[in-house]
Coordinates of C-alpha atoms in Angstrom, one line a residue:
Chain D
M1 CA 30.5 18.2 -2.5
S2 CA 34.1 17.4 -2.0
L3 CA 36.0 19.4 0.3
I4 CA 37.8 22.1 -2.0
E5 CA 40.2 24.8 -0.2
M6 CA 39.0 28.1 -2.1
S7 CA 40.9 30.7 0.2
V8 CA 43.7 32.6 -1.0
N9 CA 46.1 34.9 0.7
L10 CA 47.0 37.9 -1.6
G11 CA 50.0 39.4 -0.1
G12 CA 48.5 39.6 3.3
V13 CA 44.6 40.2 2.3
R14 CA 43.1 37.0 3.2
M15 CA 40.4 36.0 0.8
K16 CA 37.6 33.0 1.2
N17 CA 37.6 32.9 -2.2
P18 CA 39.9 34.1 -5.2
V19 CA 37.2 36.4 -6.7
T20 CA 36.8 40.2 -6.0
V21 CA 35.5 43.0 -8.2
A22 CA 37.4 45.8 -10.2
S23 CA 37.7 49.3 -8.6
G24 CA 35.3 51.5 -10.3
T25 CA 32.9 48.7 -11.5
F26 CA 31.0 48.0 -8.1
G27 CA 30.9 51.3 -6.3
Y28 CA 31.2 51.0 -2.7
G29 CA 29.7 47.6 -2.3
Q30 CA 26.1 48.9 -1.1
E31 CA 25.0 49.9 -4.5
Y32 CA 24.8 46.2 -5.6
A33 CA 23.7 44.9 -2.2
D34 CA 20.2 44.4 -2.9
L35 CA 21.2 42.3 -6.1
V36 CA 24.5 40.4 -5.0
D37 CA 25.3 39.1 -1.4
I38 CA 28.5 40.7 -1.0
T39 CA 29.6 38.7 1.7
R40 CA 30.2 35.9 -0.5
L41 CA 33.0 37.6 -2.4
G42 CA 36.6 37.2 -1.7
A43 CA 37.0 40.8 -1.2
V44 CA 35.0 44.0 -2.2
T45 CA 37.5 46.2 -4.1
V46 CA 35.7 49.8 -4.0
K47 CA 36.1 52.7 -6.3
G48 CA 39.4 55.1 -6.2
V49 CA 39.5 57.4 -3.3
R50 CA 41.9 60.4 -3.1
N51 CA 42.5 63.0 -0.2
R52 CA 39.5 65.2 -1.1
P53 CA 36.1 64.8 -3.0
W54 CA 36.5 65.0 -6.7
E55 CA 33.8 65.8 -9.1
G56 CA 35.4 63.5 -12.1
N57 CA 34.9 64.3 -15.9
D58 CA 32.2 66.1 -18.0
L59 CA 29.9 63.8 -19.7
P60 CA 29.7 61.7 -21.7
R61 CA 31.8 59.7 -19.5
H62 CA 31.4 56.1 -21.6
V63 CA 30.6 54.9 -24.9
E64 CA 29.9 51.3 -25.8
V65 CA 32.1 49.7 -28.3
P66 CA 32.3 46.1 -30.0
G67 CA 33.6 43.7 -27.0
G68 CA 33.3 46.2 -24.0
M69 CA 33.2 49.8 -23.3
V70 CA 35.6 52.8 -23.4
N71 CA 35.2 55.0 -20.0
A72 CA 36.5 58.4 -18.7
I73 CA 34.8 58.7 -15.4
G74 CA 37.6 60.7 -14.0
L75 CA 37.7 59.0 -10.4
Q76 CA 34.7 61.0 -9.2
G77 CA 34.3 60.4 -5.5
P78 CA 33.8 61.3 -1.8
G79 CA 37.4 61.7 -0.9
V80 CA 39.1 59.6 1.8
D81 CA 37.0 61.2 5.0
G82 CA 33.9 60.9 3.0
F83 CA 34.6 57.0 2.2
I84 CA 35.3 56.3 5.9
T85 CA 32.2 58.0 7.1
Q86 CA 29.5 57.1 4.3
Y87 CA 30.7 53.6 3.1
M88 CA 32.9 51.8 5.4
P89 CA 30.2 51.4 8.4
F90 CA 28.4 49.4 5.9
L91 CA 31.1 47.3 4.6
R92 CA 32.4 46.7 8.1
E93 CA 29.1 45.4 9.1
K94 CA 29.0 43.0 6.3
G95 CA 32.4 41.6 7.3
V96 CA 34.0 41.4 3.8
P97 CA 37.4 42.4 3.3
V98 CA 37.7 45.6 1.8
I99 CA 40.3 46.7 -0.8
V100 CA 40.5 50.4 -1.0
N101 CA 41.8 51.9 -4.5
I102 CA 43.7 54.9 -3.8
W103 CA 45.0 57.7 -5.9
G104 CA 46.6 61.2 -5.9
T105 CA 48.2 63.8 -8.1
D106 CA 51.6 63.6 -6.1
I107 CA 53.4 61.0 -3.9
E108 CA 52.5 63.0 -0.6
E109 CA 48.7 62.6 -1.2
Y110 CA 49.0 58.7 -1.9
C111 CA 50.9 58.8 1.5
E112 CA 48.3 60.9 3.1
V113 CA 45.5 58.6 2.1
A114 CA 47.3 55.6 3.0
R115 CA 47.8 57.0 6.1
K116 CA 44.2 57.7 6.8
L117 CA 43.2 54.2 6.1
S118 CA 45.7 52.3 8.2
D119 CA 43.7 52.9 11.2
V120 CA 40.5 52.0 9.9
P121 CA 38.8 48.7 10.8
G122 CA 37.7 46.4 8.0
V123 CA 40.3 48.1 5.2
A124 CA 42.0 44.7 4.3
G125 CA 44.3 46.4 1.7
L126 CA 45.2 49.2 -0.5
E127 CA 45.4 49.0 -4.4
L128 CA 47.5 52.0 -5.7
N129 CA 46.0 53.3 -8.7
I130 CA 49.2 54.4 -10.7
S131 CA 47.8 53.6 -14.1
C132 CA 44.5 55.5 -14.5
P133 CA 44.3 56.8 -18.2
N134 CA 41.6 59.4 -17.1
V135 CA 43.0 62.1 -14.9
K136 CA 45.6 64.7 -16.2
E137 CA 47.7 64.9 -13.6
G138 CA 49.0 61.7 -11.6
G139 CA 47.3 58.3 -13.0
N140 CA 48.9 56.9 -15.9
A141 CA 51.8 59.4 -15.4
F142 CA 53.2 57.5 -12.6
G143 CA 52.3 54.0 -14.0
T144 CA 54.5 54.2 -17.0
D145 CA 57.6 55.2 -15.5
P146 CA 59.3 52.4 -13.2
Q147 CA 61.5 54.5 -11.2
V148 CA 58.4 56.6 -10.4
V149 CA 56.5 53.4 -9.4
A150 CA 59.4 52.4 -7.4
E151 CA 59.6 55.8 -5.4
L152 CA 55.7 55.8 -5.1
V153 CA 55.5 52.2 -3.7
G154 CA 58.3 52.8 -1.4
A155 CA 57.0 56.2 -0.1
V156 CA 53.5 54.6 0.6
R157 CA 55.1 51.4 2.2
A158 CA 56.9 53.7 4.5
V159 CA 53.7 55.1 5.9
T160 CA 51.4 51.8 6.3
V161 CA 51.6 48.2 7.2
L162 CA 48.4 47.5 5.2
P163 CA 48.8 45.1 2.4
L164 CA 50.0 47.2 -0.8
I165 CA 49.0 46.1 -4.1
P166 CA 50.0 48.5 -7.1
K167 CA 47.6 48.5 -9.9
L168 CA 49.7 48.5 -13.2
A169 CA 49.3 50.0 -16.4
P170 CA 48.7 47.7 -19.5
N171 CA 50.6 50.2 -22.0
V172 CA 54.1 49.6 -21.3
P173 CA 56.7 48.2 -23.3
D174 CA 57.7 45.4 -20.7
I175 CA 55.3 44.7 -17.8
R176 CA 58.3 42.6 -15.9
V177 CA 60.1 45.9 -15.4
F178 CA 57.1 47.5 -13.6
V179 CA 56.6 44.2 -11.5
R180 CA 60.2 43.9 -10.5
A181 CA 60.1 48.0 -9.4
A182 CA 56.8 47.4 -7.7
Q183 CA 58.2 44.4 -5.4
D184 CA 61.4 45.5 -4.9
A185 CA 60.0 48.7 -3.2
G186 CA 58.0 46.8 -0.8
A187 CA 54.5 45.7 -2.8
D188 CA 52.7 42.9 -1.4
A189 CA 50.8 41.8 -4.4
I190 CA 50.4 43.2 -7.7
S191 CA 47.2 44.1 -9.7
L192 CA 47.0 44.0 -13.3
I193 CA 45.5 45.5 -15.8
N194 CA 44.0 49.0 -15.7
T195 CA 41.8 49.9 -18.7
I196 CA 43.8 50.2 -22.1
P197 CA 44.0 53.8 -23.0
A198 CA 41.6 54.2 -26.2
M199 CA 39.7 57.0 -28.3
V200 CA 36.5 56.7 -30.1
I201 CA 35.6 59.4 -32.7
D202 CA 32.1 60.4 -33.9
I203 CA 32.4 60.5 -37.5
E204 CA 29.6 62.8 -38.2
T205 CA 30.8 65.7 -35.9
R206 CA 34.7 64.6 -36.2
K207 CA 34.6 65.2 -32.6
P208 CA 35.7 62.3 -29.9
V209 CA 32.8 60.8 -28.2
L210 CA 34.4 61.3 -24.7
S211 CA 34.6 64.7 -23.2
N212 CA 37.9 63.8 -22.0
R213 CA 38.6 63.0 -25.5
V214 CA 40.5 59.7 -24.6
G215 CA 39.4 57.0 -21.8
G216 CA 40.0 53.5 -21.0
L217 CA 39.1 50.4 -22.8
S218 CA 37.4 47.7 -20.7
G219 CA 35.4 44.4 -21.2
A220 CA 35.7 41.0 -23.1
A221 CA 38.2 42.9 -25.8
V222 CA 40.8 43.3 -23.2
H223 CA 40.7 39.9 -21.9
P224 CA 43.7 38.1 -24.1
V225 CA 46.0 41.3 -23.8
A226 CA 45.4 41.0 -19.9
V227 CA 46.2 37.3 -19.9
K228 CA 49.3 37.7 -21.8
L229 CA 50.5 40.4 -19.5
V230 CA 49.6 38.2 -16.3
W231 CA 51.5 35.5 -18.0
E232 CA 54.9 37.7 -18.3
A233 CA 54.3 39.3 -14.8
S234 CA 54.3 36.0 -13.3
Q235 CA 57.7 34.9 -14.8
V236 CA 59.4 37.7 -12.5
A237 CA 56.7 38.0 -9.7
K238 CA 57.7 37.1 -6.2
V239 CA 54.6 38.4 -5.0
P240 CA 51.2 37.4 -5.7
L241 CA 49.0 38.7 -8.8
L242 CA 45.5 39.9 -8.8
A243 CA 44.4 39.7 -12.4
M244 CA 41.5 41.5 -14.0
G245 CA 40.3 42.5 -17.8
G246 CA 37.1 41.2 -19.5
I247 CA 36.1 38.3 -17.2
S248 CA 32.6 37.1 -17.9
T249 CA 32.9 33.7 -17.1
A250 CA 34.6 31.3 -14.7
G251 CA 36.7 30.2 -18.0
D252 CA 38.0 33.6 -18.2
A253 CA 39.2 33.8 -14.5
I254 CA 40.6 30.2 -14.6
E255 CA 42.6 31.3 -17.8
F256 CA 44.1 34.1 -15.6
M257 CA 44.9 31.7 -12.8
I258 CA 46.7 29.1 -15.1
A259 CA 48.7 32.2 -16.5
G260 CA 50.1 32.9 -12.8
A261 CA 47.4 34.8 -11.2
T262 CA 46.5 34.2 -7.3
A263 CA 43.2 36.2 -7.3
V264 CA 40.7 37.6 -9.9
A265 CA 38.5 40.6 -10.2
V266 CA 35.5 41.0 -12.2
G267 CA 34.8 44.1 -13.8
T268 CA 32.8 45.5 -16.5
A269 CA 30.8 42.3 -16.5
N270 CA 29.3 43.4 -13.2
F271 CA 27.3 46.2 -15.2
I272 CA 25.8 43.7 -17.4
D273 CA 25.0 40.7 -14.8
P274 CA 25.8 41.9 -11.1
S275 CA 25.8 38.0 -10.5
T276 CA 28.8 37.5 -12.4
P277 CA 31.4 37.2 -9.4
L278 CA 29.0 34.6 -7.7
R279 CA 28.8 32.7 -10.9
V280 CA 32.6 32.8 -11.4
I281 CA 33.4 31.6 -7.9
A282 CA 30.8 28.5 -8.4
G283 CA 32.5 27.9 -11.7
I284 CA 35.8 27.7 -10.4
R285 CA 34.8 25.2 -7.8
E286 CA 32.9 23.1 -10.3
Y287 CA 36.2 23.2 -12.5
L288 CA 38.6 22.2 -9.7
E289 CA 36.3 19.3 -8.6
R290 CA 36.0 18.1 -12.4
H291 CA 39.8 18.1 -12.6
G292 CA 40.4 16.6 -9.2
M293 CA 42.2 19.3 -7.6
H294 CA 41.9 20.0 -3.8
A295 CA 42.8 23.8 -3.6
V296 CA 42.5 26.6 -5.8
G297 CA 46.2 27.5 -5.5
E298 CA 47.0 24.6 -7.7
L299 CA 45.6 26.5 -10.5
T300 CA 47.8 29.1 -10.1
G301 CA 50.8 29.1 -12.7
S302 CA 49.8 25.6 -13.8
L303 CA 50.4 26.6 -17.6
V304 CA 52.1 23.7 -19.2
Chain G
M1 CA 15.7 46.2 -6.4
F2 CA 15.4 42.8 -8.0
D3 CA 17.1 41.0 -10.9
F4 CA 14.8 38.7 -12.7
L5 CA 14.5 36.7 -15.8
C6 CA 11.2 37.9 -17.2
E7 CA 9.0 36.6 -19.8
V8 CA 7.6 38.3 -22.6
I9 CA 4.0 38.0 -22.7
E10 CA 3.0 40.6 -25.2
H11 CA 5.0 42.6 -27.6
D12 CA 3.0 45.0 -30.2
E13 CA 3.6 47.7 -32.4
V14 CA 1.5 50.8 -31.4
S15 CA 2.4 53.0 -33.8
K16 CA 5.1 53.8 -36.5
E17 CA 8.5 53.2 -34.7
Y18 CA 7.0 52.8 -31.3
C19 CA 6.4 49.2 -29.7
L20 CA 4.7 48.3 -26.4
L21 CA 6.3 45.6 -24.5
K22 CA 4.4 43.8 -21.6
L23 CA 6.8 41.3 -19.2
F24 CA 6.0 39.3 -16.4
A25 CA 8.1 40.5 -13.9
G26 CA 6.3 39.7 -10.4
E27 CA 7.9 41.7 -7.6
I28 CA 9.5 44.4 -10.0
A29 CA 5.9 45.2 -11.2
H30 CA 4.5 45.2 -7.8
T31 CA 7.2 47.2 -6.1
A32 CA 7.4 50.1 -9.1
R33 CA 6.6 53.6 -8.4
P34 CA 5.8 55.9 -11.1
G35 CA 9.0 57.8 -12.5
Q36 CA 11.1 54.6 -11.8
F37 CA 12.8 52.8 -14.3
V38 CA 14.2 49.2 -15.3
H39 CA 17.4 48.3 -16.7
L40 CA 17.0 45.3 -19.4
R41 CA 19.7 43.2 -20.8
I42 CA 18.5 42.7 -24.8
P43 CA 18.9 39.2 -25.6
G44 CA 20.3 38.9 -29.2
L45 CA 22.5 42.0 -28.6
E46 CA 26.1 40.6 -29.2
Q47 CA 27.7 39.0 -25.9
G48 CA 29.0 41.7 -23.6
S49 CA 26.4 44.3 -24.4
L50 CA 25.5 47.0 -21.9
R51 CA 22.0 47.0 -20.6
R52 CA 19.4 49.6 -21.7
P53 CA 17.1 51.5 -19.2
F54 CA 13.5 52.1 -19.8
S55 CA 10.7 54.1 -18.2
I56 CA 8.0 52.1 -16.8
F57 CA 4.9 53.0 -18.6
N58 CA 2.3 51.0 -16.4
T59 CA 2.1 47.9 -14.2
D60 CA -0.6 45.6 -14.1
K61 CA -0.8 42.3 -12.0
G62 CA 2.7 41.6 -12.3
L63 CA 3.3 42.8 -15.7
L64 CA 5.6 45.5 -16.6
W65 CA 4.6 47.6 -19.4
I66 CA 7.4 49.3 -21.6
L67 CA 6.8 51.8 -24.3
Y68 CA 9.5 52.7 -26.5
K69 CA 10.9 53.9 -29.6
S70 CA 13.1 52.2 -31.9
V71 CA 16.2 54.7 -31.8
G72 CA 19.4 52.7 -32.1
R73 CA 21.0 49.2 -32.4
G74 CA 19.7 47.8 -28.7
T75 CA 16.1 48.8 -29.6
E76 CA 16.3 47.6 -33.3
V77 CA 17.0 44.0 -31.8
M78 CA 14.6 44.6 -29.0
K79 CA 11.8 44.9 -31.4
K80 CA 12.1 41.3 -32.6
L81 CA 11.2 39.9 -29.1
E82 CA 8.4 37.3 -29.2
P83 CA 6.1 36.2 -26.5
G84 CA 7.7 33.3 -24.6
E85 CA 11.4 34.8 -24.9
E86 CA 13.0 35.8 -21.7
V87 CA 14.5 39.2 -20.7
K88 CA 16.8 39.9 -17.8
V89 CA 15.5 43.0 -15.8
I90 CA 16.8 45.0 -13.0
G91 CA 14.4 47.1 -11.4
P92 CA 12.4 48.9 -10.0
L93 CA 15.3 51.9 -10.1
G94 CA 15.7 55.4 -9.3
N95 CA 13.7 57.7 -7.0
G96 CA 10.3 58.1 -8.8
F97 CA 8.0 61.0 -9.0
P98 CA 6.6 62.6 -5.7
L99 CA 3.1 61.5 -5.4
Q100 CA 0.7 63.2 -2.6
R101 CA 0.2 66.7 -4.3
E102 CA -1.9 69.3 -3.2
V103 CA -2.2 71.4 -6.2
E104 CA -3.2 70.8 -9.8
S105 CA -0.9 68.7 -11.6
I106 CA 0.2 69.4 -15.4
L107 CA 2.0 66.5 -17.0
V108 CA 4.3 67.5 -19.8
A109 CA 5.6 65.1 -22.3
G110 CA 7.9 65.1 -25.3
G111 CA 7.0 62.1 -27.7
Y112 CA 7.4 58.7 -25.7
G113 CA 8.2 60.8 -22.6
V114 CA 4.5 60.4 -22.1
A115 CA 5.4 56.7 -20.9
P116 CA 6.4 57.4 -17.1
L117 CA 3.6 60.2 -17.1
Y118 CA 0.9 57.8 -17.7
F119 CA 1.8 55.3 -14.8
L120 CA 2.0 58.5 -12.7
A121 CA -1.4 59.9 -14.0
T122 CA -2.9 56.2 -12.7
R123 CA -1.7 57.2 -9.1
L124 CA -2.5 60.8 -8.8
K125 CA -5.8 61.2 -7.0
R126 CA -6.5 64.5 -8.7
K127 CA -7.0 64.7 -12.6
G128 CA -5.5 67.5 -14.3
V129 CA -4.1 67.9 -17.8
L130 CA -1.4 66.2 -20.0
V131 CA 0.5 68.6 -22.4
V132 CA 2.1 66.4 -25.1
G133 CA 4.4 67.5 -27.9
G134 CA 6.1 65.6 -30.8
R135 CA 7.3 66.6 -34.3
S136 CA 4.1 65.1 -36.1
A137 CA 1.1 63.1 -35.3
D138 CA 3.3 59.7 -35.4
D139 CA 4.9 60.9 -32.0
I140 CA 1.7 61.5 -30.1
L141 CA 1.0 58.6 -28.2
V142 CA -1.8 56.9 -26.0
T143 CA -3.7 60.0 -25.5
D144 CA -6.8 58.1 -25.4
M145 CA -5.6 56.2 -22.4
F146 CA -5.5 59.7 -20.5
V147 CA -8.9 60.6 -21.6
G148 CA -9.9 57.4 -20.6
M149 CA -9.0 58.2 -17.1
G150 CA -10.5 61.6 -17.2
W151 CA -7.6 63.7 -17.8
R152 CA -7.5 66.4 -20.4
V153 CA -5.2 66.2 -23.2
V154 CA -3.7 69.3 -25.3
V155 CA -1.5 68.3 -28.4
A156 CA 1.1 70.4 -30.0
T157 CA 3.2 69.2 -33.0
V158 CA 5.9 70.9 -34.8
D159 CA 4.3 70.5 -38.4
G160 CA 0.7 70.8 -37.2
S161 CA -0.3 67.4 -38.1
S162 CA -2.0 66.8 -34.9
G163 CA -3.3 69.5 -32.3
V164 CA -1.6 73.1 -32.3
K165 CA 1.3 73.8 -34.5
G166 CA 4.6 74.5 -32.2
L167 CA 6.3 73.5 -29.4
V168 CA 4.9 71.8 -26.2
T169 CA 5.9 74.7 -24.3
D170 CA 3.2 77.1 -26.5
P171 CA -0.1 75.0 -25.1
L172 CA 1.9 74.9 -21.6
L173 CA 2.2 78.6 -21.3
D174 CA -1.5 78.8 -21.9
E175 CA -2.4 76.4 -19.1
L176 CA 0.4 78.4 -16.7
K177 CA -1.7 81.4 -17.5
R178 CA -4.8 79.7 -16.8
V179 CA -3.7 78.6 -13.4
E180 CA -2.4 81.8 -12.8
A181 CA -5.6 83.8 -13.6
T182 CA -7.6 81.4 -11.3
G183 CA -5.2 82.3 -8.4
G184 CA -4.4 78.4 -8.0
G185 CA -1.3 76.6 -7.8
C186 CA 0.2 74.0 -10.0
E187 CA 3.1 71.4 -10.2
L188 CA 4.6 70.2 -13.5
F189 CA 5.6 66.6 -14.1
V190 CA 8.0 66.6 -17.4
C191 CA 9.6 64.1 -19.2
G192 CA 11.3 64.5 -22.7
P193 CA 14.5 65.5 -24.3
D194 CA 16.8 67.7 -22.6
G195 CA 16.1 70.9 -24.4
M196 CA 12.5 70.6 -23.6
L197 CA 13.1 69.9 -19.9
R198 CA 15.2 72.9 -19.8
A199 CA 12.7 74.9 -21.5
V200 CA 9.8 74.0 -19.1
G201 CA 11.8 74.3 -16.1
E202 CA 12.4 77.7 -17.0
L203 CA 8.8 78.5 -17.6
A204 CA 8.1 77.0 -14.3
R205 CA 10.5 79.3 -12.6
Q206 CA 8.8 82.3 -14.3
Y207 CA 5.2 80.9 -12.9
G208 CA 6.7 80.3 -9.4
C209 CA 5.5 76.6 -9.6
K210 CA 7.8 73.2 -9.1
A211 CA 8.4 71.1 -12.1
W212 CA 9.8 67.7 -11.6
L213 CA 12.0 66.6 -14.5
S214 CA 12.6 63.0 -15.4
L215 CA 16.0 63.0 -16.9
D216 CA 17.2 60.5 -19.6
K217 CA 21.1 59.9 -19.7
H218 CA 23.3 56.9 -21.0
M219 CA 23.5 54.5 -18.3
V220 CA 25.7 51.8 -17.6
C221 CA 25.3 50.2 -14.2
G222 CA 21.9 51.5 -13.4
V223 CA 22.2 51.2 -9.8
G224 CA 24.6 54.1 -9.1
A225 CA 28.1 52.5 -9.0
C226 CA 29.7 53.4 -12.1
L227 CA 29.2 57.3 -12.3
A228 CA 28.6 57.5 -15.8
C229 CA 25.1 59.4 -15.9
V230 CA 25.8 62.2 -13.5
Q231 CA 24.2 65.5 -13.3
K232 CA 25.5 68.5 -11.8
L233 CA 23.0 69.7 -9.0
R234 CA 22.5 72.7 -7.0
R235 CA 21.5 72.2 -3.1
S236 CA 19.1 74.6 -1.1
D237 CA 22.1 76.5 0.2
G238 CA 23.5 77.0 -3.5
S239 CA 26.2 74.8 -3.0
T240 CA 26.7 72.2 -6.2
W241 CA 27.4 68.5 -6.1
V242 CA 27.6 65.8 -8.7
G243 CA 24.5 63.5 -8.5
R244 CA 23.7 60.1 -10.3
V245 CA 20.7 60.3 -12.8
C246 CA 20.2 56.4 -12.1
S247 CA 20.1 56.4 -8.4
D248 CA 19.8 60.1 -6.9
G249 CA 17.3 60.6 -9.7
P250 CA 15.9 60.3 -12.7
I251 CA 13.7 62.7 -11.1
F252 CA 14.8 66.1 -10.0
E253 CA 13.1 69.4 -9.5
A254 CA 14.1 71.9 -12.1
G255 CA 15.6 74.2 -9.4
E256 CA 18.0 71.5 -8.7
I257 CA 19.7 71.2 -12.2
V258 CA 22.8 73.1 -13.0
W259 CA 22.2 73.0 -16.9

């Protein structure tokens, strides 16, 4: 095997390959550790944490649909302190870079969580969840107003030196406006896309299937939507892009990189085949060899 | 926990709507404990379909037995699996039933809820009674296998086509009264629909015995990562928490569950 440079620098998060997992699809890493050698991932992106434990939504929290699923988990989690004590020791011992997805119901909560994580060894970066469709306060409300995005990113920027990666909502008229807002406010990289707001109705009962009524669509169905948004984002992005949405093969990941992504995240496919991220890494390497490329960075933005 | 590609060795219809699938699963079968389950990726379902969880019915020399009812799109396709085909299996998953018991065991099944209880019966040293219920005789499965191991079997069906006419809780009440009259203790091991679990848990509370309930929720990951299959639970100090049926369960003591 010829030498191929697989490492990337995602706005200060140094990854040995461009593949991580999407927040919420891989728990805190240890749930999958029996099945996947998580040290082979470029980074582990963990489930969203806020400043205190949070119970999430009532059941049903998910429904399978053609090409994927709609979920409204509602960001259940142990809170930032619980995350640091229960989950970080394991991840730190593994030595894999950890990207922590954080959320809150106001800007101060994002800052509080960011401050706490800033001093935690092993935390390589913060993904700002400003686009979750499944929590009533905050969430998508932040991500669909560019001024709020700028304010939030700027406020968190002021309290941490960790790489900041805002995760953008797909349901906006022009993604480029949000990319500019985030990077001008100090984002080091940009993550996209979050799930697409969606709804499923049981026609027999005429009730929404999800207890939250609406949720977020993920899986193969969203992939072409995400590719288009990553491509648009790359036209104005001065910072690296972390792309996700329906990756189940190396080809899906390579498509994102050609569209402009520096790194990618495997999401819903983890549920179906936990070995997907490792297959994607191997497949990207094989593609680079086959195309006579020497570094994975050559793929980024190589659309002709 | 393993993620294997497993060959179908046998696949037969055991009665109307019910099938028995035997897979060669090696270590998954060797390490499985009663009450645990496996997460199957059903070949033939369209690309991107989620896995389906199944109770472990039995294990035998590396074979994994799954007894299931065709209830939806996934199991409809699964029914067509032929010997020689391969299935991706993650398992064994979940906590399983407690095994070293001092008192009499009463197994309580609703329909194909009998599946994990058979595996349990093969591992319990002291034989007891299986109380099984269903809508009709078609839903009463594999009772001869329990009898063959020396277990007593009591049947209830809603339409009276097998055993006593009524719900599974009717003959269960008789068993609880019998145990109470003899001054002995008992524990219940229960698998079936939510309404049945709840009713049996309530009976257990009234008679002061433990009931280990096997919960069945729609799952996504099966390993505790996605938080789709949660259940509100009560700790011994009265505080509540939200647990994952797949990885904190699927077996919970009835008193833990906040319905």
